[in-house]
Amino acid sequence: MHYNKPRKQTPKGVTNASVTQKGDKLTGPSALGTAKMKDPEMVPLLEVIDTLNTLFDDLSESAVAGLMALVIQAAKSDEVLRSRALENSLENFLKSEKVRDRILDTLLAAPGELGRLVAEVVGDGKGLDSIIAGAFHGVRLDVEQDDS
C-alpha cells in the first residue's frame, strides 16, 4: 500500500480576499481597487436587487436573488409582460394593473423562504414596485443580450 504524505502548509501572508460576516450578510473586501461591475446594462437590475436586499434585510441575499430570478423568468416567458416591458417606459410598466396582477400571481406561487418574502411584499406593498422594476429590466437586458 502506498500513500502520499501530507505536505505542511506554510502561511503566505494575509490577502485582501477575506470574507466577513455582518449579520446574515456576507461582505467581501471594500478597499480601493475593488472591481466594479463594468456592464452598464446590468446596473439598473443590480440597483433593484440592492434595494430589495435593503428592504428585506432579514432574508438571505440568495432568497432575494432567487425571487428576482423567478420573476424575471416569468416575465420573459409571459408574452404580455414581455411585450409591455419592451414597448413601454418603466413608469408606464409600473402603472399597468395587468402587469401588477401577473407579477403578483408569480409571487404568490413562490415556494419556501420565497413564500415568506411574498407575504411581506403582498401584505404591505413594500418592495413590489422594485420587484416589478426588476422584471422590466430583466426582460430588456435579455433582449439586449440576444441582439448582441
mmCIF file of N, CA and C in Angstrom:
data_model
loop_
_atom_site.group_PDB
_atom_site.id
_atom_site.type_symbol
_atom_site.label_atom_id
_atom_site.label_comp_id
_atom_site.label_asym_id
_atom_site.label_seq_id
_atom_site.Cartn_x
_atom_site.Cartn_y
_atom_site.Cartn_z
ATOM 1 N N MET A 1 0.841 -1.164 0.000
ATOM 2 C CA MET A 1 0.000 0.000 0.000
ATOM 3 C C MET A 1 0.893 1.236 0.000
ATOM 4 N N HIS A 2 0.528 2.214 -0.820
ATOM 5 C CA HIS A 2 1.309 3.432 -0.953
ATOM 6 C C HIS A 2 0.394 4.632 -0.740
ATOM 7 N N TYR A 3 0.868 5.596 0.007
ATOM 8 C CA TYR A 3 0.076 6.814 0.177
ATOM 9 C C TYR A 3 1.016 8.001 0.188
ATOM 10 N N ASN A 4 0.444 9.150 -0.170
ATOM 11 C CA ASN A 4 1.239 10.380 -0.174
ATOM 12 C C ASN A 4 1.203 11.008 1.208
ATOM 13 N N LYS A 5 2.353 11.425 1.653
ATOM 14 C CA LYS A 5 2.461 12.088 2.934
ATOM 15 C C LYS A 5 1.907 13.513 2.793
ATOM 16 N N PRO A 6 1.047 13.944 3.716
ATOM 17 C CA PRO A 6 0.508 15.303 3.626
ATOM 18 C C PRO A 6 1.638 16.326 3.715
ATOM 19 N N ARG A 7 1.520 17.350 2.887
ATOM 20 C CA ARG A 7 2.520 18.419 2.908
ATOM 21 C C ARG A 7 2.171 19.443 3.965
ATOM 22 N N LYS A 8 3.196 19.981 4.564
ATOM 23 C CA LYS A 8 2.985 21.023 5.555
ATOM 24 C C LYS A 8 2.727 22.328 4.814
ATOM 25 N N GLN A 9 1.640 23.000 5.181
ATOM 26 C CA GLN A 9 1.324 24.262 4.531
ATOM 27 C C GLN A 9 1.985 25.387 5.293
ATOM 28 N N THR A 10 2.560 26.296 4.560
ATOM 29 C CA THR A 10 3.216 27.438 5.182
ATOM 30 C C THR A 10 2.386 28.685 4.913
ATOM 31 N N PRO A 11 2.269 29.572 5.893
ATOM 32 C CA PRO A 11 1.491 30.800 5.685
ATOM 33 C C PRO A 11 2.144 31.679 4.627
ATOM 34 N N LYS A 12 1.338 32.229 3.761
ATOM 35 C CA LYS A 12 1.850 33.081 2.685
ATOM 36 C C LYS A 12 1.521 34.546 2.933
ATOM 37 N N GLY A 13 1.033 34.887 4.107
ATOM 38 C CA GLY A 13 0.680 36.267 4.395
ATOM 39 C C GLY A 13 -0.823 36.489 4.266
ATOM 40 N N VAL A 14 -1.265 37.646 4.652
ATOM 41 C CA VAL A 14 -2.681 37.984 4.632
ATOM 42 C C VAL A 14 -3.037 38.527 3.256
ATOM 43 N N THR A 15 -4.151 38.080 2.743
ATOM 44 C CA THR A 15 -4.620 38.598 1.455
ATOM 45 C C THR A 15 -5.841 39.464 1.685
ATOM 46 N N ASN A 16 -6.237 40.180 0.663
ATOM 47 C CA ASN A 16 -7.407 41.043 0.738
ATOM 48 C C ASN A 16 -8.658 40.295 0.290
ATOM 49 N N ALA A 17 -8.621 38.995 0.186
ATOM 50 C CA ALA A 17 -9.757 38.214 -0.304
ATOM 51 C C ALA A 17 -10.588 37.627 0.825
ATOM 52 N N SER A 18 -10.395 38.122 2.030
ATOM 53 C CA SER A 18 -11.147 37.568 3.147
ATOM 54 C C SER A 18 -12.615 37.968 3.056
ATOM 55 N N VAL A 19 -13.440 37.169 3.673
ATOM 56 C CA VAL A 19 -14.870 37.446 3.710
ATOM 57 C C VAL A 19 -15.286 37.485 5.165
ATOM 58 N N THR A 20 -16.058 38.488 5.535
ATOM 59 C CA THR A 20 -16.514 38.604 6.912
ATOM 60 C C THR A 20 -18.025 38.528 6.944
ATOM 61 N N GLN A 21 -18.544 38.172 8.100
ATOM 62 C CA GLN A 21 -19.991 38.072 8.230
ATOM 63 C C GLN A 21 -20.512 39.285 8.983
ATOM 64 N N LYS A 22 -21.536 39.923 8.420
ATOM 65 C CA LYS A 22 -22.154 41.101 9.001
ATOM 66 C C LYS A 22 -23.638 40.783 9.131
ATOM 67 N N GLY A 23 -24.076 40.356 10.303
ATOM 68 C CA GLY A 23 -25.456 39.893 10.454
ATOM 69 C C GLY A 23 -25.618 38.614 9.658
ATOM 70 N N ASP A 24 -26.601 38.561 8.780
ATOM 71 C CA ASP A 24 -26.801 37.403 7.917
ATOM 72 C C ASP A 24 -26.120 37.577 6.568
ATOM 73 N N LYS A 25 -25.566 38.740 6.321
ATOM 74 C CA LYS A 25 -24.991 39.049 5.015
ATOM 75 C C LYS A 25 -23.482 38.842 5.020
ATOM 76 N N LEU A 26 -22.970 38.307 3.942
ATOM 77 C CA LEU A 26 -21.525 38.201 3.784
ATOM 78 C C LEU A 26 -21.042 39.403 3.004
ATOM 79 N N THR A 27 -19.931 39.966 3.454
ATOM 80 C CA THR A 27 -19.358 41.095 2.730
ATOM 81 C C THR A 27 -17.915 40.768 2.413
ATOM 82 N N GLY A 28 -17.464 41.226 1.290
ATOM 83 C CA GLY A 28 -16.093 40.992 0.859
ATOM 84 C C GLY A 28 -15.243 42.220 1.082
ATOM 85 N N PRO A 29 -14.110 42.267 0.413
ATOM 86 C CA PRO A 29 -13.229 43.416 0.565
ATOM 87 C C PRO A 29 -13.903 44.683 0.070
ATOM 88 N N SER A 30 -13.602 45.787 0.730
ATOM 89 C CA SER A 30 -14.219 47.040 0.313
ATOM 90 C C SER A 30 -13.181 48.135 0.117
ATOM 91 N N ALA A 31 -11.921 47.764 0.039
ATOM 92 C CA ALA A 31 -10.854 48.741 -0.121
ATOM 93 C C ALA A 31 -10.847 49.293 -1.540
ATOM 94 N N LEU A 32 -10.158 50.393 -1.708
ATOM 95 C CA LEU A 32 -9.988 50.949 -3.045
ATOM 96 C C LEU A 32 -9.390 49.899 -3.959
ATOM 97 N N GLY A 33 -9.820 49.912 -5.185
ATOM 98 C CA GLY A 33 -9.296 48.945 -6.136
ATOM 99 C C GLY A 33 -10.183 47.735 -6.291
ATOM 100 N N THR A 34 -11.230 47.626 -5.452
ATOM 101 C CA THR A 34 -12.160 46.514 -5.595
ATOM 102 C C THR A 34 -12.865 46.667 -6.935
ATOM 103 N N ALA A 35 -12.962 45.597 -7.681
ATOM 104 C CA ALA A 35 -13.563 45.655 -9.016
ATOM 105 C C ALA A 35 -15.019 46.066 -8.939
ATOM 106 N N LYS A 36 -15.460 46.795 -9.941
ATOM 107 C CA LYS A 36 -16.841 47.232 -10.062
ATOM 108 C C LYS A 36 -17.453 46.590 -11.295
ATOM 109 N N MET A 37 -18.773 46.499 -11.317
ATOM 110 C CA MET A 37 -19.480 45.980 -12.474
ATOM 111 C C MET A 37 -19.246 46.936 -13.639
ATOM 112 N N LYS A 38 -18.775 46.412 -14.755
ATOM 113 C CA LYS A 38 -18.451 47.256 -15.893
ATOM 114 C C LYS A 38 -19.539 47.250 -16.955
ATOM 115 N N ASP A 39 -20.542 46.397 -16.814
ATOM 116 C CA ASP A 39 -21.591 46.305 -17.803
ATOM 117 C C ASP A 39 -22.712 47.270 -17.429
ATOM 118 N N PRO A 40 -22.821 48.420 -18.119
ATOM 119 C CA PRO A 40 -23.828 49.416 -17.747
ATOM 120 C C PRO A 40 -25.260 48.905 -17.903
ATOM 121 N N GLU A 41 -25.482 47.893 -18.728
ATOM 122 C CA GLU A 41 -26.826 47.353 -18.908
ATOM 123 C C GLU A 41 -27.298 46.614 -17.656
ATOM 124 N N MET A 42 -26.360 46.127 -16.846
ATOM 125 C CA MET A 42 -26.713 45.393 -15.627
ATOM 126 C C MET A 42 -27.001 46.320 -14.450
ATOM 127 N N VAL A 43 -26.570 47.571 -14.522
ATOM 128 C CA VAL A 43 -26.676 48.477 -13.382
ATOM 129 C C VAL A 43 -28.106 48.636 -12.872
ATOM 130 N N PRO A 44 -29.121 48.891 -13.735
ATOM 131 C CA PRO A 44 -30.482 49.040 -13.188
ATOM 132 C C PRO A 44 -30.968 47.793 -12.442
ATOM 133 N N LEU A 45 -30.677 46.634 -12.958
ATOM 134 C CA LEU A 45 -31.105 45.402 -12.302
ATOM 135 C C LEU A 45 -30.376 45.215 -10.976
ATOM 136 N N LEU A 46 -29.089 45.528 -10.934
ATOM 137 C CA LEU A 46 -28.331 45.411 -9.686
ATOM 138 C C LEU A 46 -28.840 46.405 -8.645
ATOM 139 N N GLU A 47 -29.265 47.591 -9.092
ATOM 140 C CA GLU A 47 -29.826 48.574 -8.165
ATOM 141 C C GLU A 47 -31.131 48.056 -7.562
ATOM 142 N N VAL A 48 -31.944 47.399 -8.374
ATOM 143 C CA VAL A 48 -33.188 46.805 -7.879
ATOM 144 C C VAL A 48 -32.873 45.760 -6.814
ATOM 145 N N ILE A 49 -31.912 44.895 -7.086
ATOM 146 C CA ILE A 49 -31.557 43.837 -6.131
ATOM 147 C C ILE A 49 -31.000 44.444 -4.847
ATOM 148 N N ASP A 50 -30.182 45.492 -4.958
ATOM 149 C CA ASP A 50 -29.673 46.171 -3.758
ATOM 150 C C ASP A 50 -30.821 46.758 -2.935
ATOM 151 N N THR A 51 -31.789 47.366 -3.618
ATOM 152 C CA THR A 51 -32.953 47.934 -2.924
ATOM 153 C C THR A 51 -33.719 46.847 -2.188
ATOM 154 N N LEU A 52 -33.938 45.716 -2.855
ATOM 155 C CA LEU A 52 -34.659 44.612 -2.216
ATOM 156 C C LEU A 52 -33.876 44.034 -1.050
ATOM 157 N N ASN A 53 -32.559 43.927 -1.184
ATOM 158 C CA ASN A 53 -31.737 43.434 -0.068
ATOM 159 C C ASN A 53 -31.858 44.364 1.132
ATOM 160 N N THR A 54 -31.951 45.671 0.878
ATOM 161 C CA THR A 54 -32.103 46.640 1.961
ATOM 162 C C THR A 54 -33.487 46.523 2.604
ATOM 163 N N LEU A 55 -34.520 46.420 1.763
ATOM 164 C CA LEU A 55 -35.886 46.323 2.285
ATOM 165 C C LEU A 55 -36.107 45.041 3.081
ATOM 166 N N PHE A 56 -35.527 43.942 2.603
ATOM 167 C CA PHE A 56 -35.730 42.643 3.232
ATOM 168 C C PHE A 56 -34.434 42.151 3.842
ATOM 169 N N ASP A 57 -33.852 42.950 4.729
ATOM 170 C CA ASP A 57 -32.548 42.617 5.290
ATOM 171 C C ASP A 57 -32.577 41.375 6.182
ATOM 172 N N ASP A 58 -33.769 40.914 6.549
ATOM 173 C CA ASP A 58 -33.850 39.700 7.363
ATOM 174 C C ASP A 58 -33.800 38.432 6.511
ATOM 175 N N LEU A 59 -33.873 38.579 5.191
ATOM 176 C CA LEU A 59 -33.782 37.425 4.293
ATOM 177 C C LEU A 59 -32.391 37.346 3.684
ATOM 178 N N SER A 60 -32.008 36.160 3.309
ATOM 179 C CA SER A 60 -30.690 35.985 2.703
ATOM 180 C C SER A 60 -30.665 36.611 1.310
ATOM 181 N N GLU A 61 -29.480 37.018 0.893
ATOM 182 C CA GLU A 61 -29.327 37.575 -0.446
ATOM 183 C C GLU A 61 -29.701 36.546 -1.503
ATOM 184 N N SER A 62 -29.443 35.272 -1.219
ATOM 185 C CA SER A 62 -29.785 34.234 -2.191
ATOM 186 C C SER A 62 -31.300 34.104 -2.342
ATOM 187 N N ALA A 63 -32.060 34.342 -1.261
ATOM 188 C CA ALA A 63 -33.526 34.294 -1.360
ATOM 189 C C ALA A 63 -34.036 35.439 -2.223
ATOM 190 N N VAL A 64 -33.469 36.629 -2.024
ATOM 191 C CA VAL A 64 -33.876 37.786 -2.832
ATOM 192 C C VAL A 64 -33.496 37.559 -4.294
ATOM 193 N N ALA A 65 -32.286 37.070 -4.533
ATOM 194 C CA ALA A 65 -31.850 36.788 -5.906
ATOM 195 C C ALA A 65 -32.722 35.701 -6.536
ATOM 196 N N GLY A 66 -33.094 34.701 -5.741
ATOM 197 C CA GLY A 66 -33.972 33.635 -6.239
ATOM 198 C C GLY A 66 -35.339 34.168 -6.612
ATOM 199 N N LEU A 67 -35.858 35.070 -5.803
ATOM 200 C CA LEU A 67 -37.148 35.685 -6.099
ATOM 201 C C LEU A 67 -37.070 36.476 -7.404
ATOM 202 N N MET A 68 -36.005 37.255 -7.555
ATOM 203 C CA MET A 68 -35.867 38.044 -8.783
ATOM 204 C C MET A 68 -35.706 37.133 -9.996
ATOM 205 N N ALA A 69 -34.963 36.052 -9.849
ATOM 206 C CA ALA A 69 -34.807 35.111 -10.970
ATOM 207 C C ALA A 69 -36.155 34.515 -11.361
ATOM 208 N N LEU A 70 -36.962 34.181 -10.360
ATOM 209 C CA LEU A 70 -38.297 33.641 -10.609
ATOM 210 C C LEU A 70 -39.166 34.645 -11.355
ATOM 211 N N VAL A 71 -39.171 35.889 -10.901
ATOM 212 C CA VAL A 71 -39.991 36.933 -11.516
ATOM 213 C C VAL A 71 -39.499 37.254 -12.921
ATOM 214 N N ILE A 72 -38.190 37.359 -13.100
ATOM 215 C CA ILE A 72 -37.645 37.679 -14.425
ATOM 216 C C ILE A 72 -37.949 36.558 -15.404
ATOM 217 N N GLN A 73 -37.792 35.311 -14.968
ATOM 218 C CA GLN A 73 -38.097 34.185 -15.856
ATOM 219 C C GLN A 73 -39.573 34.191 -16.249
ATOM 220 N N ALA A 74 -40.439 34.471 -15.286
ATOM 221 C CA ALA A 74 -41.873 34.540 -15.581
ATOM 222 C C ALA A 74 -42.164 35.676 -16.564
ATOM 223 N N ALA A 75 -41.525 36.820 -16.369
ATOM 224 C CA ALA A 75 -41.753 37.967 -17.259
ATOM 225 C C ALA A 75 -41.244 37.686 -18.668
ATOM 226 N N LYS A 76 -40.113 36.989 -18.768
ATOM 227 C CA LYS A 76 -39.563 36.667 -20.096
ATOM 228 C C LYS A 76 -40.439 35.662 -20.837
ATOM 229 N N SER A 77 -41.091 34.776 -20.114
ATOM 230 C CA SER A 77 -41.887 33.746 -20.775
ATOM 231 C C SER A 77 -43.361 34.145 -20.941
ATOM 232 N N ASP A 78 -43.799 35.204 -20.275
ATOM 233 C CA ASP A 78 -45.176 35.690 -20.393
ATOM 234 C C ASP A 78 -45.208 36.754 -21.491
ATOM 235 N N GLU A 79 -45.919 36.466 -22.563
ATOM 236 C CA GLU A 79 -45.914 37.369 -23.728
ATOM 237 C C GLU A 79 -46.429 38.769 -23.388
ATOM 238 N N VAL A 80 -47.433 38.849 -22.512
ATOM 239 C CA VAL A 80 -47.965 40.165 -22.136
ATOM 240 C C VAL A 80 -46.912 40.971 -21.385
ATOM 241 N N LEU A 81 -46.281 40.362 -20.379
ATOM 242 C CA LEU A 81 -45.252 41.071 -19.607
ATOM 243 C C LEU A 81 -44.067 41.444 -20.493
ATOM 244 N N ARG A 82 -43.653 40.501 -21.315
ATOM 245 C CA ARG A 82 -42.503 40.740 -22.198
ATOM 246 C C ARG A 82 -42.782 41.895 -23.154
ATOM 247 N N SER A 83 -43.915 41.869 -23.822
ATOM 248 C CA SER A 83 -44.218 42.927 -24.794
ATOM 249 C C SER A 83 -44.403 44.276 -24.110
ATOM 250 N N ARG A 84 -45.035 44.287 -22.945
ATOM 251 C CA ARG A 84 -45.222 45.566 -22.239
ATOM 252 C C ARG A 84 -43.895 46.137 -21.744
ATOM 253 N N ALA A 85 -42.981 45.273 -21.334
ATOM 254 C CA ALA A 85 -41.658 45.753 -20.900
ATOM 255 C C ALA A 85 -40.888 46.349 -22.070
ATOM 256 N N LEU A 86 -41.048 45.764 -23.237
ATOM 257 C CA LEU A 86 -40.303 46.241 -24.410
ATOM 258 C C LEU A 86 -40.935 47.473 -25.057
ATOM 259 N N GLU A 87 -42.243 47.624 -24.898
ATOM 260 C CA GLU A 87 -42.962 48.705 -25.586
ATOM 261 C C GLU A 87 -43.222 49.926 -24.718
ATOM 262 N N ASN A 88 -42.971 49.846 -23.423
ATOM 263 C CA ASN A 88 -43.298 50.939 -22.508
ATOM 264 C C ASN A 88 -42.083 51.424 -21.745
ATOM 265 N N SER A 89 -42.254 52.605 -21.156
ATOM 266 C CA SER A 89 -41.244 53.107 -20.224
ATOM 267 C C SER A 89 -41.423 52.369 -18.901
ATOM 268 N N LEU A 90 -40.425 52.449 -18.039
ATOM 269 C CA LEU A 90 -40.528 51.837 -16.715
ATOM 270 C C LEU A 90 -41.724 52.422 -15.968
ATOM 271 N N GLU A 91 -41.918 53.717 -16.068
ATOM 272 C CA GLU A 91 -43.026 54.377 -15.372
ATOM 273 C C GLU A 91 -44.377 53.794 -15.796
ATOM 274 N N ASN A 92 -44.583 53.633 -17.092
ATOM 275 C CA ASN A 92 -45.847 53.068 -17.576
ATOM 276 C C ASN A 92 -45.979 51.591 -17.223
ATOM 277 N N PHE A 93 -44.877 50.863 -17.251
ATOM 278 C CA PHE A 93 -44.880 49.448 -16.883
ATOM 279 C C PHE A 93 -45.332 49.292 -15.427
ATOM 280 N N LEU A 94 -44.828 50.159 -14.554
ATOM 281 C CA LEU A 94 -45.182 50.114 -13.137
ATOM 282 C C LEU A 94 -46.658 50.453 -12.891
ATOM 283 N N LYS A 95 -47.236 51.288 -13.750
ATOM 284 C CA LYS A 95 -48.628 51.714 -13.577
ATOM 285 C C LYS A 95 -49.644 50.694 -14.068
ATOM 286 N N SER A 96 -49.225 49.746 -14.888
ATOM 287 C CA SER A 96 -50.159 48.804 -15.500
ATOM 288 C C SER A 96 -50.729 47.813 -14.480
ATOM 289 N N GLU A 97 -52.048 47.788 -14.355
ATOM 290 C CA GLU A 97 -52.707 46.838 -13.448
ATOM 291 C C GLU A 97 -52.515 45.402 -13.927
ATOM 292 N N LYS A 98 -52.532 45.195 -15.238
ATOM 293 C CA LYS A 98 -52.351 43.846 -15.785
ATOM 294 C C LYS A 98 -50.953 43.320 -15.433
ATOM 295 N N VAL A 99 -49.944 44.180 -15.551
ATOM 296 C CA VAL A 99 -48.575 43.793 -15.181
ATOM 297 C C VAL A 99 -48.524 43.457 -13.694
ATOM 298 N N ARG A 100 -49.097 44.327 -12.872
ATOM 299 C CA ARG A 100 -49.098 44.118 -11.419
ATOM 300 C C ARG A 100 -49.760 42.779 -11.071
ATOM 301 N N ASP A 101 -50.912 42.508 -11.676
ATOM 302 C CA ASP A 101 -51.622 41.264 -11.392
ATOM 303 C C ASP A 101 -50.805 40.035 -11.792
ATOM 304 N N ARG A 102 -50.166 40.095 -12.940
ATOM 305 C CA ARG A 102 -49.379 38.945 -13.403
ATOM 306 C C ARG A 102 -48.145 38.728 -12.536
ATOM 307 N N ILE A 103 -47.504 39.811 -12.119
ATOM 308 C CA ILE A 103 -46.340 39.690 -11.232
ATOM 309 C C ILE A 103 -46.796 39.132 -9.872
ATOM 310 N N LEU A 104 -47.915 39.618 -9.356
ATOM 311 C CA LEU A 104 -48.428 39.102 -8.077
ATOM 312 C C LEU A 104 -48.762 37.623 -8.173
ATOM 313 N N ASP A 105 -49.337 37.192 -9.291
ATOM 314 C CA ASP A 105 -49.609 35.757 -9.473
ATOM 315 C C ASP A 105 -48.322 34.941 -9.390
ATOM 316 N N THR A 106 -47.255 35.448 -10.003
ATOM 317 C CA THR A 106 -45.959 34.773 -9.952
ATOM 318 C C THR A 106 -45.438 34.729 -8.517
ATOM 319 N N LEU A 107 -45.561 35.846 -7.805
ATOM 320 C CA LEU A 107 -45.077 35.914 -6.427
ATOM 321 C C LEU A 107 -45.836 34.955 -5.511
ATOM 322 N N LEU A 108 -47.142 34.876 -5.706
ATOM 323 C CA LEU A 108 -47.954 34.021 -4.842
ATOM 324 C C LEU A 108 -47.658 32.534 -5.040
ATOM 325 N N ALA A 109 -47.074 32.188 -6.176
ATOM 326 C CA ALA A 109 -46.719 30.789 -6.439
ATOM 327 C C ALA A 109 -45.312 30.446 -5.934
ATOM 328 N N ALA A 110 -44.618 31.408 -5.330
ATOM 329 C CA ALA A 110 -43.241 31.205 -4.879
ATOM 330 C C ALA A 110 -43.177 30.210 -3.719
ATOM 331 N N PRO A 111 -42.217 29.253 -3.777
ATOM 332 C CA PRO A 111 -42.092 28.235 -2.732
ATOM 333 C C PRO A 111 -41.175 28.665 -1.577
ATOM 334 N N GLY A 112 -41.269 27.967 -0.471
ATOM 335 C CA GLY A 112 -40.318 28.061 0.640
ATOM 336 C C GLY A 112 -40.115 29.433 1.220
ATOM 337 N N GLU A 113 -38.838 29.773 1.421
ATOM 338 C CA GLU A 113 -38.463 31.060 2.007
ATOM 339 C C GLU A 113 -38.972 32.198 1.134
ATOM 340 N N LEU A 114 -39.054 31.950 -0.160
ATOM 341 C CA LEU A 114 -39.578 32.969 -1.053
ATOM 342 C C LEU A 114 -41.026 33.286 -0.708
ATOM 343 N N GLY A 115 -41.768 32.279 -0.274
ATOM 344 C CA GLY A 115 -43.148 32.491 0.123
ATOM 345 C C GLY A 115 -43.274 33.485 1.269
ATOM 346 N N ARG A 116 -42.327 33.439 2.203
ATOM 347 C CA ARG A 116 -42.314 34.391 3.325
ATOM 348 C C ARG A 116 -42.064 35.806 2.818
ATOM 349 N N LEU A 117 -41.151 35.927 1.872
ATOM 350 C CA LEU A 117 -40.866 37.223 1.267
ATOM 351 C C LEU A 117 -42.110 37.748 0.566
ATOM 352 N N VAL A 118 -42.790 36.873 -0.147
ATOM 353 C CA VAL A 118 -44.009 37.254 -0.858
ATOM 354 C C VAL A 118 -45.063 37.768 0.116
ATOM 355 N N ALA A 119 -45.212 37.103 1.247
ATOM 356 C CA ALA A 119 -46.194 37.542 2.242
ATOM 357 C C ALA A 119 -45.905 38.975 2.685
ATOM 358 N N GLU A 120 -44.637 39.306 2.859
ATOM 359 C CA GLU A 120 -44.269 40.676 3.236
ATOM 360 C C GLU A 120 -44.591 41.654 2.111
ATOM 361 N N VAL A 121 -44.234 41.297 0.891
ATOM 362 C CA VAL A 121 -44.456 42.177 -0.264
ATOM 363 C C VAL A 121 -45.943 42.433 -0.462
ATOM 364 N N VAL A 122 -46.736 41.368 -0.464
ATOM 365 C CA VAL A 122 -48.164 41.485 -0.715
ATOM 366 C C VAL A 122 -48.861 42.138 0.473
ATOM 367 N N GLY A 123 -48.385 41.840 1.681
ATOM 368 C CA GLY A 123 -49.015 42.360 2.893
ATOM 369 C C GLY A 123 -48.999 43.868 2.995
ATOM 370 N N ASP A 124 -47.866 44.502 2.746
ATOM 371 C CA ASP A 124 -47.816 45.959 2.898
ATOM 372 C C ASP A 124 -47.322 46.684 1.649
ATOM 373 N N GLY A 125 -47.092 45.959 0.578
ATOM 374 C CA GLY A 125 -46.716 46.596 -0.688
ATOM 375 C C GLY A 125 -45.255 47.007 -0.777
ATOM 376 N N LYS A 126 -44.508 46.895 0.317
ATOM 377 C CA LYS A 126 -43.122 47.341 0.269
ATOM 378 C C LYS A 126 -42.322 46.441 -0.667
ATOM 379 N N GLY A 127 -41.628 47.043 -1.559
ATOM 380 C CA GLY A 127 -40.787 46.290 -2.473
ATOM 381 C C GLY A 127 -41.462 45.846 -3.750
ATOM 382 N N LEU A 128 -42.784 45.937 -3.828
ATOM 383 C CA LEU A 128 -43.475 45.456 -5.019
ATOM 384 C C LEU A 128 -43.053 46.223 -6.268
ATOM 385 N N ASP A 129 -42.960 47.544 -6.160
ATOM 386 C CA ASP A 129 -42.510 48.323 -7.323
ATOM 387 C C ASP A 129 -41.091 47.930 -7.730
ATOM 388 N N SER A 130 -40.237 47.656 -6.759
ATOM 389 C CA SER A 130 -38.868 47.239 -7.078
ATOM 390 C C SER A 130 -38.854 45.888 -7.779
ATOM 391 N N ILE A 131 -39.714 44.979 -7.348
ATOM 392 C CA ILE A 131 -39.783 43.664 -7.985
ATOM 393 C C ILE A 131 -40.298 43.792 -9.419
ATOM 394 N N ILE A 132 -41.311 44.636 -9.608
ATOM 395 C CA ILE A 132 -41.842 44.862 -10.962
ATOM 396 C C ILE A 132 -40.777 45.532 -11.826
ATOM 397 N N ALA A 133 -40.036 46.472 -11.255
ATOM 398 C CA ALA A 133 -38.942 47.116 -11.998
ATOM 399 C C ALA A 133 -37.873 46.092 -12.371
ATOM 400 N N GLY A 134 -37.614 45.143 -11.481
ATOM 401 C CA GLY A 134 -36.653 44.087 -11.779
ATOM 402 C C GLY A 134 -37.086 43.251 -12.968
ATOM 403 N N ALA A 135 -38.390 42.957 -13.047
ATOM 404 C CA ALA A 135 -38.920 42.203 -14.194
ATOM 405 C C ALA A 135 -38.725 43.013 -15.477
ATOM 406 N N PHE A 136 -39.010 44.298 -15.413
ATOM 407 C CA PHE A 136 -38.842 45.200 -16.560
ATOM 408 C C PHE A 136 -37.398 45.182 -17.056
ATOM 409 N N HIS A 137 -36.463 45.411 -16.137
ATOM 410 C CA HIS A 137 -35.042 45.456 -16.509
ATOM 411 C C HIS A 137 -34.534 44.092 -16.955
ATOM 412 N N GLY A 138 -35.021 43.022 -16.330
ATOM 413 C CA GLY A 138 -34.599 41.675 -16.706
ATOM 414 C C GLY A 138 -34.996 41.324 -18.127
ATOM 415 N N VAL A 139 -36.229 41.677 -18.518
ATOM 416 C CA VAL A 139 -36.690 41.419 -19.891
ATOM 417 C C VAL A 139 -35.863 42.219 -20.884
ATOM 418 N N ARG A 140 -35.664 43.490 -20.594
ATOM 419 C CA ARG A 140 -34.898 44.346 -21.514
ATOM 420 C C ARG A 140 -33.442 43.892 -21.637
ATOM 421 N N LEU A 141 -32.849 43.481 -20.527
ATOM 422 C CA LEU A 141 -31.463 43.001 -20.557
ATOM 423 C C LEU A 141 -31.363 41.731 -21.384
ATOM 424 N N ASP A 142 -32.329 40.844 -21.244
ATOM 425 C CA ASP A 142 -32.359 39.610 -22.010
ATOM 426 C C ASP A 142 -32.402 39.892 -23.521
ATOM 427 N N VAL A 143 -33.235 40.829 -23.922
ATOM 428 C CA VAL A 143 -33.363 41.183 -25.339
ATOM 429 C C VAL A 143 -32.080 41.840 -25.837
ATOM 430 N N GLU A 144 -31.506 42.728 -25.030
ATOM 431 C CA GLU A 144 -30.258 43.392 -25.429
ATOM 432 C C GLU A 144 -29.121 42.390 -25.589
ATOM 433 N N GLN A 145 -29.073 41.383 -24.711
ATOM 434 C CA GLN A 145 -28.024 40.373 -24.827
ATOM 435 C C GLN A 145 -28.249 39.485 -26.048
ATOM 436 N N ASP A 146 -29.508 39.208 -26.381
ATOM 437 C CA ASP A 146 -29.808 38.410 -27.583
ATOM 438 C C ASP A 146 -29.433 39.159 -28.859
ATOM 439 N N ASP A 147 -29.590 40.501 -28.820
ATOM 440 C CA ASP A 147 -29.286 41.311 -30.000
ATOM 441 C C ASP A 147 -27.795 41.484 -30.231
ATOM 442 N N SER A 148 -26.978 41.271 -29.194
ATOM 443 C CA SER A 148 -25.531 41.473 -29.376
ATOM 444 C C SER A 148 -24.815 40.274 -29.872
#
